[in-house]
Amino acid sequence: MNGAIEADYLLNYNTDMSVLERQRAHLKYLNPGFDSPLAGFFSDSSMINGGVIDGFLGTDGLNLPMIYGDTTVEGDPRLSISPETMIGTGNFKKRKLDTETKDCNGKKKKMMMSREDEVEEDDKSKLTEQYNGSTKSIKKMKNKAKKEENSYSNDSSKVTIQKTDYIHVRARRGQATDSHSIAERVRREKISERMKFLQDLVPGCDKITGKAGMLDEIINYVQSLQRQIEFLSMKLAVVNPRPDFDMDDIFAKEVASTPMTVVPSPEMVNSGYSHEMVNSGYSNEMVSSGYLHFNPMQQVDTTSSDPLSSCFNNGQAPSMWDSHVQNLYGSLGV
Amino acid sequence: MASADKTINTDVPEKDVFAIHFLQSLSNLRTQNLFNSPDTTNYRVRKIKKAAYVSMARAAGGTSRLWSRALLRRATKGNNKIVRFPRKKRKVTWKISSKRRRSDQRAPVVEEAAERLRNLVPGGGGMETSKLMEETAHYIKCLSMQVKVMQCLVDGLSPK
């Protein structure tokens, strides 16, 4: 029964989803129940049924370990032994597919880690010890030489949820299955995904197709932003503040024109300044009053006499505002 | 791509965070009596620009982003009493160079553009291409925020 469900699930993978999407879908499939079963898993090592999981379609001898104890999550077909255990118990990497791949060349080749049913008892005990010690990992598998697989599994994973996690990648139909090309493909998909993300960010990039043009556009955009900053800093340097500057009008205008939104919490600002050498000697209250200025101007409170506090009044006591406000703006010399 | 956005986290604080940091740095500059001597415009410009970048890096997440970390490190060369850099154990440093050598073979079109990007984005020299793009996305967001803040300031301060 388990085998049938497993086959069903695996068949669903045989779509044109990209490799990355398949990985993600797989992780999602795993993730909901991922942590809790593992807690039971490690404590219940006796439940391990000698098995890691045969992910191969169609094998009847599927001996999914009842790893998850009472949970109903089907034994994760790819919950596996960590790399160390792989190396230690070498006979795990049975190449079951060898005979089959010769027969069904055109068929989808799979990467799998298979384990024979006739694992010895001592192997099983070794397994349990190693299970207890290993971190959870989803292994990237392929049906290649043991040596390659050993060395490859030691490489850093390509797509990870945690640092030690590996994600299964399945070769698509009619494509090469060596580890390098698969890793290459994963990497390319990552890059293209990020490029799509960047495409949304950069204005005017939807018309351009092709990686090269897009990247040029992105580079131009970054350069233009940097030039803008430089230009604006030049402008700021030129604006020469006079002592009798009319602060109230300026900041009223500024607040009106820039509807800044939610005020960040004081904790965030304070923590941001915790390792900043504030040599102006202003206290944190000044800072907190500083950012409260940028609240959107709800309504002009005409009751208060001071026009500046009337702009920024949002329920605070006006007297406290004035001193803080003028402190900040006085410091700017503007 | 909703699913992609979940995995690539490029959240940027609101505009006022940037504004606060920038204003604070400007006030610091002010106390250095820069604005009294009118013949040092270039110097002033450079100081303001540097202040803008540093405040942007701080506002954008301090040392939790690669580009901001590199920026801050570059800015406080030698006299670092300000920023505390986390000492992360980089165990893959030797791998970066090997990745680099291979990266020339990997889609050379992408890679030469990535080289140009690396020169632009601070801290880009040590990143793989996919990581570089993430950092670029966050960097672009922060840059545009900073530009908005500075634009508002200039508009507010310019004579009517």
Tab-separated table of C-alpha atoms in Angstrom:
chain	number	residue	atom	x	y	z
A	1	MET	CA	0.000	0.000	0.000
A	2	ASN	CA	2.764	2.235	0.877
A	3	GLY	CA	4.481	1.378	-2.312
A	4	ALA	CA	1.496	2.317	-4.377
A	5	ILE	CA	1.118	5.639	-2.695
A	6	GLU	CA	4.775	6.212	-3.092
A	7	ALA	CA	4.606	5.467	-6.762
A	8	ASP	CA	1.689	7.790	-7.145
A	9	TYR	CA	3.510	10.543	-5.438
A	10	LEU	CA	6.568	10.014	-7.499
A	11	LEU	CA	4.605	9.999	-10.683
A	12	ASN	CA	3.333	13.399	-9.855
A	13	TYR	CA	6.833	14.532	-10.135
A	14	ASN	CA	7.005	13.622	-13.717
A	15	THR	CA	5.758	16.944	-14.930
A	16	ASP	CA	7.596	19.771	-16.424
A	17	MET	CA	8.231	21.414	-13.166
A	18	SER	CA	11.652	22.764	-12.958
A	19	VAL	CA	14.087	20.990	-10.819
A	20	LEU	CA	13.917	23.680	-8.236
A	21	GLU	CA	10.182	23.619	-8.068
A	22	ARG	CA	10.242	19.947	-7.555
A	23	GLN	CA	12.671	20.357	-4.757
A	24	ARG	CA	10.520	22.958	-3.165
A	25	ALA	CA	7.391	20.937	-3.553
A	26	HIS	CA	9.153	18.084	-2.034
A	27	LEU	CA	10.295	20.157	0.874
A	28	LYS	CA	6.810	21.420	1.386
A	29	TYR	CA	5.623	17.894	1.401
A	30	LEU	CA	8.140	17.080	3.988
A	31	ASN	CA	8.081	20.186	6.019
A	32	PRO	CA	4.707	20.174	7.681
A	33	GLY	CA	5.333	17.144	9.641
A	34	PHE	CA	9.014	17.282	9.437
A	35	ASP	CA	10.157	18.240	12.846
A	36	SER	CA	7.769	16.356	14.981
A	37	PRO	CA	8.204	13.000	13.350
A	38	LEU	CA	11.883	13.298	13.683
A	39	ALA	CA	11.634	13.824	17.386
A	40	GLY	CA	9.886	10.563	17.616
A	41	PHE	CA	12.213	9.162	15.089
A	42	PHE	CA	15.348	9.585	16.997
A	43	SER	CA	13.979	8.343	20.192
A	44	ASP	CA	12.382	5.392	18.602
A	45	SER	CA	15.298	4.020	16.843
A	46	SER	CA	14.075	0.564	17.387
A	47	MET	CA	11.313	1.259	14.971
A	48	ILE	CA	13.680	1.545	12.141
A	49	ASN	CA	12.952	-1.216	9.843
A	50	GLY	CA	16.329	-1.615	8.399
A	51	GLY	CA	15.558	0.715	5.875
A	52	VAL	CA	16.236	3.351	3.972
A	53	ILE	CA	14.007	3.783	1.657
A	54	ASP	CA	13.810	2.579	-1.693
A	55	GLY	CA	12.655	5.322	-3.823
A	56	PHE	CA	12.568	3.293	-6.883
A	57	LEU	CA	9.337	3.102	-8.685
A	58	GLY	CA	7.840	-0.207	-8.881
A	59	THR	CA	9.793	-2.206	-6.462
A	60	ASP	CA	7.586	-4.397	-4.472
A	61	GLY	CA	10.049	-4.918	-1.785
A	62	LEU	CA	9.454	-1.467	-0.526
A	63	ASN	CA	10.137	-1.661	3.037
A	64	LEU	CA	9.384	1.760	4.237
A	65	PRO	CA	10.554	2.043	7.772
A	66	MET	CA	7.957	2.906	10.276
A	67	ILE	CA	10.049	5.769	11.255
A	68	TYR	CA	7.346	8.060	12.208
A	69	GLY	CA	5.820	5.862	14.767
A	70	ASP	CA	2.356	7.004	15.377
A	71	THR	CA	2.231	9.796	12.933
A	72	THR	CA	0.586	9.159	9.682
A	73	VAL	CA	3.202	10.704	7.560
A	74	GLU	CA	4.312	8.130	5.145
A	75	GLY	CA	7.813	7.176	5.690
A	76	ASP	CA	9.783	9.819	4.064
A	77	PRO	CA	11.210	8.008	1.168
A	78	ARG	CA	14.207	10.122	1.199
A	79	LEU	CA	14.856	10.511	4.816
A	80	SER	CA	18.133	9.000	4.838
A	81	ILE	CA	21.322	8.430	6.469
A	82	SER	CA	23.736	11.246	6.694
A	83	PRO	CA	26.789	11.193	4.540
A	84	GLU	CA	28.944	9.736	7.199
A	85	THR	CA	26.765	6.762	7.496
A	86	MET	CA	26.727	6.389	3.795
A	87	ILE	CA	30.389	6.111	3.685
A	88	GLY	CA	30.563	3.853	6.654
A	89	THR	CA	28.082	1.339	5.481
A	90	GLY	CA	29.173	1.048	1.987
A	91	ASN	CA	26.889	-1.610	0.778
A	92	PHE	CA	24.003	0.742	0.825
A	93	LYS	CA	24.471	2.040	-2.561
A	94	LYS	CA	23.172	-0.869	-4.430
A	95	ARG	CA	22.850	-0.075	-7.981
A	96	LYS	CA	19.616	-1.763	-8.514
A	97	LEU	CA	19.009	0.167	-11.594
A	98	ASP	CA	21.939	-1.146	-13.480
A	99	THR	CA	20.109	-3.987	-14.985
A	100	GLU	CA	17.035	-1.979	-15.534
A	101	THR	CA	18.598	1.001	-17.142
A	102	LYS	CA	19.946	-1.184	-19.790
A	103	ASP	CA	16.479	-2.277	-20.606
A	104	CYS	CA	14.680	0.985	-20.364
A	105	ASN	CA	17.042	3.521	-21.677
A	106	GLY	CA	14.444	5.963	-22.674
A	107	LYS	CA	12.674	5.725	-19.423
A	108	LYS	CA	13.089	8.288	-16.785
A	109	LYS	CA	16.258	7.700	-14.991
A	110	LYS	CA	16.129	8.186	-11.363
A	111	MET	CA	18.494	9.024	-8.709
A	112	MET	CA	17.920	6.996	-5.752
A	113	MET	CA	19.458	5.409	-2.879
A	114	SER	CA	18.358	1.914	-2.543
A	115	ARG	CA	18.908	-0.457	0.152
A	116	GLU	CA	18.686	-4.108	-0.068
A	117	ASP	CA	16.224	-5.877	2.051
A	118	GLU	CA	18.698	-8.293	3.286
A	119	VAL	CA	20.606	-5.879	5.397
A	120	GLU	CA	22.287	-7.705	8.119
A	121	GLU	CA	21.401	-7.222	11.674
A	122	ASP	CA	24.708	-5.701	12.512
A	123	ASP	CA	24.204	-3.203	9.775
A	124	LYS	CA	20.916	-2.339	11.240
A	125	SER	CA	22.400	-1.743	14.609
A	126	LYS	CA	25.087	0.355	13.065
A	127	LEU	CA	22.360	2.248	11.361
A	128	THR	CA	20.487	2.933	14.504
A	129	GLU	CA	23.544	4.249	16.191
A	130	GLN	CA	24.269	6.467	13.317
A	131	TYR	CA	20.716	7.579	13.040
A	132	ASN	CA	20.838	8.686	16.567
A	133	GLY	CA	23.832	10.751	15.906
A	134	SER	CA	23.067	12.177	12.550
A	135	THR	CA	21.249	15.297	11.785
A	136	LYS	CA	18.257	15.166	9.577
A	137	SER	CA	19.104	15.358	5.958
A	138	ILE	CA	17.460	14.805	2.684
A	139	LYS	CA	20.006	13.390	0.442
A	140	LYS	CA	20.779	14.097	-3.123
A	141	MET	CA	21.103	10.814	-4.858
A	142	LYS	CA	22.014	9.416	-8.146
A	143	ASN	CA	22.746	6.073	-9.632
A	144	LYS	CA	26.386	6.413	-10.282
A	145	ALA	CA	29.519	4.924	-8.946
A	146	LYS	CA	29.778	4.734	-5.217
A	147	LYS	CA	32.907	6.749	-5.167
A	148	GLU	CA	31.367	9.599	-7.059
A	149	GLU	CA	28.400	9.553	-4.907
A	150	ASN	CA	30.502	9.601	-1.813
A	151	SER	CA	32.541	12.511	-2.942
A	152	TYR	CA	29.541	14.312	-4.265
A	153	SER	CA	27.459	13.848	-1.221
A	154	ASN	CA	30.169	15.473	0.736
A	155	ASP	CA	29.919	18.602	-1.318
A	156	SER	CA	27.797	21.376	-0.069
A	157	SER	CA	24.216	21.082	-0.984
A	158	LYS	CA	22.823	23.148	-3.736
A	159	VAL	CA	19.470	24.077	-2.368
A	160	THR	CA	19.150	23.932	1.351
A	161	ILE	CA	16.705	24.597	4.034
A	162	GLN	CA	19.288	24.083	6.669
A	163	LYS	CA	22.966	24.013	6.300
A	164	THR	CA	23.183	20.249	6.425
A	165	ASP	CA	20.219	19.446	4.280
A	166	TYR	CA	20.433	17.988	0.889
A	167	ILE	CA	17.605	17.998	-1.488
A	168	HIS	CA	16.711	15.331	-3.871
A	169	VAL	CA	16.989	16.155	-7.438
A	170	ARG	CA	15.578	14.001	-10.081
A	171	ALA	CA	16.807	14.007	-13.574
A	172	ARG	CA	14.260	14.880	-16.111
A	173	ARG	CA	13.367	12.733	-18.985
A	174	GLY	CA	15.933	12.632	-21.667
A	175	GLN	CA	18.492	14.671	-19.858
A	176	ALA	CA	21.890	13.857	-18.574
A	177	THR	CA	22.088	12.443	-15.152
A	178	ASP	CA	25.576	12.990	-14.013
A	179	SER	CA	25.901	14.981	-10.890
A	180	HIS	CA	27.628	17.906	-12.450
A	181	SER	CA	25.075	18.616	-15.074
A	182	ILE	CA	22.280	18.309	-12.589
A	183	ALA	CA	23.989	20.632	-10.219
A	184	GLU	CA	24.575	22.932	-13.105
A	185	ARG	CA	20.957	22.867	-13.995
A	186	VAL	CA	19.920	23.606	-10.424
A	187	ARG	CA	22.266	26.502	-10.371
A	188	ARG	CA	21.011	27.846	-13.642
A	189	GLU	CA	17.471	27.651	-12.430
A	190	LYS	CA	18.353	29.473	-9.290
A	191	ILE	CA	19.937	32.199	-11.309
A	192	SER	CA	17.001	32.522	-13.640
A	193	GLU	CA	14.607	32.624	-10.725
A	194	ARG	CA	16.505	35.450	-9.187
A	195	MET	CA	16.659	37.220	-12.477
A	196	LYS	CA	12.901	37.103	-12.650
A	197	PHE	CA	12.753	38.579	-9.206
A	198	LEU	CA	15.082	41.346	-10.255
A	199	GLN	CA	12.984	41.924	-13.302
A	200	ASP	CA	10.092	42.930	-11.113
A	201	LEU	CA	12.268	45.304	-9.206
A	202	VAL	CA	13.811	47.150	-12.048
A	203	PRO	CA	11.330	49.327	-13.859
A	204	GLY	CA	11.023	48.821	-17.532
A	205	CYS	CA	12.474	45.395	-17.648
A	206	ASP	CA	9.464	43.452	-18.739
A	207	LYS	CA	9.939	44.234	-22.357
A	208	ILE	CA	13.416	42.948	-22.480
A	209	THR	CA	13.866	39.264	-22.897
A	210	GLY	CA	17.050	37.374	-22.623
A	211	LYS	CA	19.484	37.225	-19.841
A	212	ALA	CA	22.118	39.481	-21.326
A	213	GLY	CA	19.875	42.411	-22.014
A	214	MET	CA	18.215	42.096	-18.662
A	215	LEU	CA	21.500	42.032	-16.856
A	216	ASP	CA	22.676	45.061	-18.756
A	217	GLU	CA	19.519	46.815	-17.758
A	218	ILE	CA	20.010	45.894	-14.137
A	219	ILE	CA	23.564	47.116	-14.190
A	220	ASN	CA	22.477	50.373	-15.749
A	221	TYR	CA	19.832	50.798	-13.129
A	222	VAL	CA	22.237	50.259	-10.269
A	223	GLN	CA	24.664	52.682	-11.828
A	224	SER	CA	21.957	55.274	-12.284
A	225	LEU	CA	20.845	54.926	-8.692
A	226	GLN	CA	24.357	55.405	-7.471
A	227	ARG	CA	24.784	58.443	-9.675
A	228	GLN	CA	21.538	59.833	-8.329
A	229	ILE	CA	22.798	59.490	-4.804
A	230	GLU	CA	25.962	61.279	-5.705
A	231	PHE	CA	24.057	64.038	-7.416
A	232	LEU	CA	21.699	64.477	-4.492
A	233	SER	CA	24.578	64.582	-2.059
A	234	MET	CA	26.116	67.321	-4.141
A	235	LYS	CA	22.854	69.200	-3.936
A	236	LEU	CA	22.732	68.723	-0.215
A	237	ALA	CA	26.225	70.003	0.165
A	238	VAL	CA	25.389	73.079	-1.801
A	239	VAL	CA	22.313	73.936	0.184
A	240	ASN	CA	23.829	76.177	2.727
A	241	PRO	CA	21.776	76.456	5.813
A	242	ARG	CA	21.345	79.788	7.511
A	243	PRO	CA	20.662	80.169	11.156
A	244	ASP	CA	17.420	81.943	10.630
A	245	PHE	CA	15.983	79.257	8.505
A	246	ASP	CA	12.319	78.740	8.868
A	247	MET	CA	12.167	75.196	10.045
A	248	ASP	CA	8.493	74.925	10.460
A	249	ASP	CA	7.623	75.502	6.876
A	250	ILE	CA	10.291	73.214	5.594
A	251	PHE	CA	9.274	70.254	7.566
A	252	ALA	CA	5.635	70.868	7.096
A	253	LYS	CA	6.259	70.779	3.385
A	254	GLU	CA	8.363	67.730	3.705
A	255	VAL	CA	5.844	65.861	5.738
A	256	ALA	CA	3.083	66.822	3.391
A	257	SER	CA	4.944	65.717	0.334
A	258	THR	CA	6.283	62.494	1.677
A	259	PRO	CA	3.606	60.426	3.299
A	260	MET	CA	5.820	58.210	5.269
A	261	THR	CA	4.083	55.393	6.941
A	262	VAL	CA	4.293	53.417	10.061
A	263	VAL	CA	6.698	54.475	12.664
A	264	PRO	CA	9.219	51.857	13.597
A	265	SER	CA	9.215	50.807	17.170
A	266	PRO	CA	11.538	52.541	19.556
A	267	GLU	CA	13.270	49.308	20.305
A	268	MET	CA	14.340	48.918	16.766
A	269	VAL	CA	15.762	52.380	16.568
A	270	ASN	CA	17.471	52.040	19.879
A	271	SER	CA	19.047	48.788	18.968
A	272	GLY	CA	20.160	50.303	15.725
A	273	TYR	CA	21.971	52.935	17.643
A	274	SER	CA	23.327	50.711	20.321
A	275	HIS	CA	26.597	50.200	18.594
A	276	GLU	CA	26.759	53.578	17.014
A	277	MET	CA	29.077	56.114	18.396
A	278	VAL	CA	26.822	59.038	18.851
A	279	ASN	CA	29.206	61.794	19.525
A	280	SER	CA	26.617	64.444	19.443
A	281	GLY	CA	25.593	63.389	22.853
A	282	TYR	CA	21.919	63.321	22.172
A	283	SER	CA	19.844	60.923	24.077
A	284	ASN	CA	17.605	58.324	22.661
A	285	GLU	CA	14.542	60.333	23.339
A	286	MET	CA	15.660	62.741	20.758
A	287	VAL	CA	15.902	59.976	18.273
A	288	SER	CA	12.488	58.691	19.049
A	289	SER	CA	11.043	62.100	18.713
A	290	GLY	CA	12.991	62.417	15.526
A	291	TYR	CA	11.243	59.632	13.793
A	292	LEU	CA	7.888	60.534	15.084
A	293	HIS	CA	8.111	63.556	12.914
A	294	PHE	CA	7.636	61.567	9.868
A	295	ASN	CA	4.224	60.406	10.771
A	296	PRO	CA	1.713	61.293	8.190
A	297	MET	CA	0.122	64.524	8.995
A	298	GLN	CA	-3.350	63.624	10.010
A	299	GLN	CA	-4.851	66.952	10.714
A	300	VAL	CA	-3.485	70.299	11.561
A	301	ASP	CA	-4.045	70.841	15.197
A	302	THR	CA	-4.787	74.492	15.473
A	303	THR	CA	-5.145	74.476	19.213
A	304	SER	CA	-1.441	74.396	19.786
A	305	SER	CA	0.303	77.691	19.446
A	306	ASP	CA	3.538	76.387	18.097
A	307	PRO	CA	3.161	75.751	14.361
A	308	LEU	CA	5.856	73.114	14.324
A	309	SER	CA	4.261	70.992	16.939
A	310	SER	CA	0.961	71.513	15.236
A	311	CYS	CA	2.329	69.793	12.220
A	312	PHE	CA	3.572	66.782	14.026
A	313	ASN	CA	1.179	66.583	16.842
A	314	ASN	CA	-0.379	63.206	17.048
A	315	GLY	CA	-1.598	63.143	20.544
A	316	GLN	CA	1.619	63.844	22.318
A	317	ALA	CA	2.035	66.601	24.807
A	318	PRO	CA	3.075	69.645	22.837
A	319	SER	CA	5.544	70.922	25.363
A	320	MET	CA	7.601	67.775	25.283
A	321	TRP	CA	7.562	67.874	21.530
A	322	ASP	CA	8.873	71.346	21.148
A	323	SER	CA	12.080	70.906	23.000
A	324	HIS	CA	12.873	67.617	21.378
A	325	VAL	CA	11.985	68.766	17.951
A	326	GLN	CA	14.004	71.871	18.161
A	327	ASN	CA	16.876	69.935	19.557
A	328	LEU	CA	16.998	67.713	16.556
A	329	TYR	CA	16.578	70.376	14.001
A	330	GLY	CA	18.906	72.700	15.725
A	331	SER	CA	21.538	70.046	15.557
A	332	LEU	CA	21.164	69.895	11.841
A	333	GLY	CA	21.834	73.561	11.719
A	334	VAL	CA	18.960	73.913	9.388
B	1	MET	CA	6.199	34.671	-8.428
B	2	ALA	CA	4.788	34.376	-4.970
B	3	SER	CA	6.625	31.226	-4.139
B	4	ALA	CA	9.931	32.677	-5.171
B	5	ASP	CA	9.427	35.696	-3.000
B	6	LYS	CA	9.060	33.513	-0.006
B	7	THR	CA	12.440	32.019	-0.470
B	8	ILE	CA	14.256	35.172	-1.388
B	9	ASN	CA	13.920	37.510	1.508
B	10	THR	CA	14.446	41.081	0.438
B	11	ASP	CA	12.579	43.018	3.016
B	12	VAL	CA	13.693	46.526	3.442
B	13	PRO	CA	12.731	48.774	6.317
B	14	GLU	CA	10.407	51.676	5.804
B	15	LYS	CA	11.497	54.998	4.512
B	16	ASP	CA	11.611	56.633	7.900
B	17	VAL	CA	14.253	54.271	9.147
B	18	PHE	CA	16.481	55.386	6.337
B	19	ALA	CA	15.549	58.960	7.039
B	20	ILE	CA	16.465	58.748	10.675
B	21	HIS	CA	19.817	57.214	10.001
B	22	PHE	CA	20.621	59.723	7.348
B	23	LEU	CA	19.579	62.685	9.425
B	24	GLN	CA	21.577	61.416	12.314
B	25	SER	CA	24.661	61.085	10.191
B	26	LEU	CA	24.099	64.542	8.796
B	27	SER	CA	23.852	65.990	12.261
B	28	ASN	CA	27.094	64.242	13.115
B	29	LEU	CA	28.656	65.843	10.107
B	30	ARG	CA	27.335	69.167	11.187
B	31	THR	CA	29.057	68.980	14.500
B	32	GLN	CA	32.316	68.593	12.655
B	33	ASN	CA	31.935	72.145	11.434
B	34	LEU	CA	32.066	71.219	7.837
B	35	PHE	CA	29.627	73.731	6.616
B	36	ASN	CA	31.499	76.771	7.681
B	37	SER	CA	34.178	76.700	5.022
B	38	PRO	CA	32.688	77.201	1.614
B	39	ASP	CA	35.769	76.314	-0.379
B	40	THR	CA	35.748	72.669	0.460
B	41	THR	CA	32.720	71.736	-1.538
B	42	ASN	CA	34.252	68.625	-2.946
B	43	TYR	CA	35.271	67.461	0.432
B	44	ARG	CA	31.819	68.168	1.712
B	45	VAL	CA	30.237	66.303	-1.130
B	46	ARG	CA	32.362	63.289	-0.528
B	47	LYS	CA	31.620	63.341	3.152
B	48	ILE	CA	27.930	63.581	2.565
B	49	LYS	CA	28.006	60.823	0.051
B	50	LYS	CA	29.898	58.592	2.380
B	51	ALA	CA	27.491	59.444	5.164
B	52	ALA	CA	24.615	58.584	2.886
B	53	TYR	CA	26.004	55.179	2.035
B	54	VAL	CA	26.926	54.323	5.580
B	55	SER	CA	23.578	55.372	6.930
B	56	MET	CA	21.902	53.384	4.196
B	57	ALA	CA	23.897	50.326	5.106
B	58	ARG	CA	22.977	50.736	8.744
B	59	ALA	CA	19.354	51.288	8.021
B	60	ALA	CA	19.164	48.360	5.697
B	61	GLY	CA	20.161	45.822	8.248
B	62	GLY	CA	23.595	46.570	9.559
B	63	THR	CA	25.778	43.559	9.294
B	64	SER	CA	23.144	41.063	8.418
B	65	ARG	CA	23.515	41.610	4.714
B	66	LEU	CA	26.641	40.908	2.788
B	67	TRP	CA	26.728	44.135	0.873
B	68	SER	CA	26.067	46.292	3.880
B	69	ARG	CA	28.713	44.493	5.825
B	70	ALA	CA	31.243	45.053	3.100
B	71	LEU	CA	30.241	48.678	2.813
B	72	LEU	CA	30.611	49.297	6.507
B	73	ARG	CA	33.884	47.501	6.609
B	74	ARG	CA	35.163	49.582	3.752
B	75	ALA	CA	33.998	52.764	5.390
B	76	THR	CA	35.505	52.114	8.776
B	77	LYS	CA	38.829	50.868	7.585
B	78	GLY	CA	41.232	50.827	10.441
B	79	ASN	CA	39.274	52.822	12.950
B	80	ASN	CA	36.465	50.501	13.711
B	81	LYS	CA	34.967	51.297	17.065
B	82	ILE	CA	31.530	51.650	15.689
B	83	VAL	CA	30.370	48.538	14.042
B	84	ARG	CA	30.674	45.133	15.444
B	85	PHE	CA	31.151	42.535	12.795
B	86	PRO	CA	29.954	39.060	13.577
B	87	ARG	CA	32.698	36.555	13.374
B	88	LYS	CA	31.146	33.947	11.253
B	89	LYS	CA	33.124	30.886	10.647
B	90	ARG	CA	33.632	30.827	6.956
B	91	LYS	CA	34.596	27.313	6.252
B	92	VAL	CA	34.154	27.538	2.535
B	93	THR	CA	36.678	30.177	1.709
B	94	TRP	CA	38.801	27.824	-0.250
B	95	LYS	CA	35.809	26.754	-2.205
B	96	ILE	CA	35.042	30.208	-3.432
B	97	SER	CA	38.133	30.356	-5.528
B	98	SER	CA	37.426	27.016	-7.055
B	99	LYS	CA	33.919	28.095	-7.842
B	100	ARG	CA	35.303	31.146	-9.461
B	101	ARG	CA	37.480	29.205	-11.756
B	102	ARG	CA	34.563	27.164	-12.870
B	103	SER	CA	32.286	30.105	-13.151
B	104	ASP	CA	34.039	31.173	-16.302
B	105	GLN	CA	32.714	28.092	-17.953
B	106	ARG	CA	29.255	28.585	-16.655
B	107	ALA	CA	27.171	30.532	-19.091
B	108	PRO	CA	29.820	33.107	-19.956
B	109	VAL	CA	27.160	35.611	-20.909
B	110	VAL	CA	25.801	35.621	-17.418
B	111	GLU	CA	29.186	35.535	-15.856
B	112	GLU	CA	30.624	38.589	-17.517
B	113	ALA	CA	27.575	40.567	-16.522
B	114	ALA	CA	28.016	39.191	-13.048
B	115	GLU	CA	31.543	40.507	-13.065
B	116	ARG	CA	30.314	43.979	-13.840
B	117	LEU	CA	27.720	43.694	-11.123
B	118	ARG	CA	30.356	42.604	-8.690
B	119	ASN	CA	32.232	45.790	-9.297
B	120	LEU	CA	29.131	47.795	-8.586
B	121	VAL	CA	27.653	46.080	-5.604
B	122	PRO	CA	29.814	46.340	-2.525
B	123	GLY	CA	31.086	43.046	-1.308
B	124	GLY	CA	30.381	41.375	-4.566
B	125	GLY	CA	33.797	39.944	-4.946
B	126	GLY	CA	33.247	36.973	-2.726
B	127	MET	CA	29.856	35.891	-3.824
B	128	GLU	CA	28.549	33.311	-6.132
B	129	THR	CA	26.350	34.511	-8.926
B	130	SER	CA	23.070	33.440	-7.420
B	131	LYS	CA	23.934	35.005	-4.085
B	132	LEU	CA	25.097	38.073	-5.925
B	133	MET	CA	21.702	38.492	-7.482
B	134	GLU	CA	19.966	38.271	-4.145
B	135	GLU	CA	22.238	40.912	-2.757
B	136	THR	CA	21.713	43.039	-5.817
B	137	ALA	CA	17.976	42.908	-5.356
B	138	HIS	CA	18.198	44.025	-1.759
B	139	TYR	CA	20.777	46.626	-2.654
B	140	ILE	CA	18.555	48.072	-5.347
B	141	LYS	CA	15.662	48.352	-2.940
B	142	CYS	CA	17.785	50.104	-0.368
B	143	LEU	CA	19.330	52.423	-2.907
B	144	SER	CA	15.954	53.525	-4.154
B	145	MET	CA	14.791	54.149	-0.592
B	146	GLN	CA	17.830	56.223	0.106
B	147	VAL	CA	17.328	58.193	-3.065
B	148	LYS	CA	13.755	58.949	-2.073
B	149	VAL	CA	14.814	60.130	1.342
B	150	MET	CA	17.514	62.355	-0.013
B	151	GLN	CA	15.207	63.736	-2.633
B	152	CYS	CA	12.689	64.672	0.007
B	153	LEU	CA	15.349	66.324	2.067
B	154	VAL	CA	16.637	68.330	-0.835
B	155	ASP	CA	13.148	69.378	-1.762
B	156	GLY	CA	12.455	70.415	1.766
B	157	LEU	CA	15.625	72.341	2.175
B	158	SER	CA	15.873	74.029	-1.145
B	159	PRO	CA	14.948	77.665	-1.154
B	160	LYS	CA	11.470	78.352	-2.311
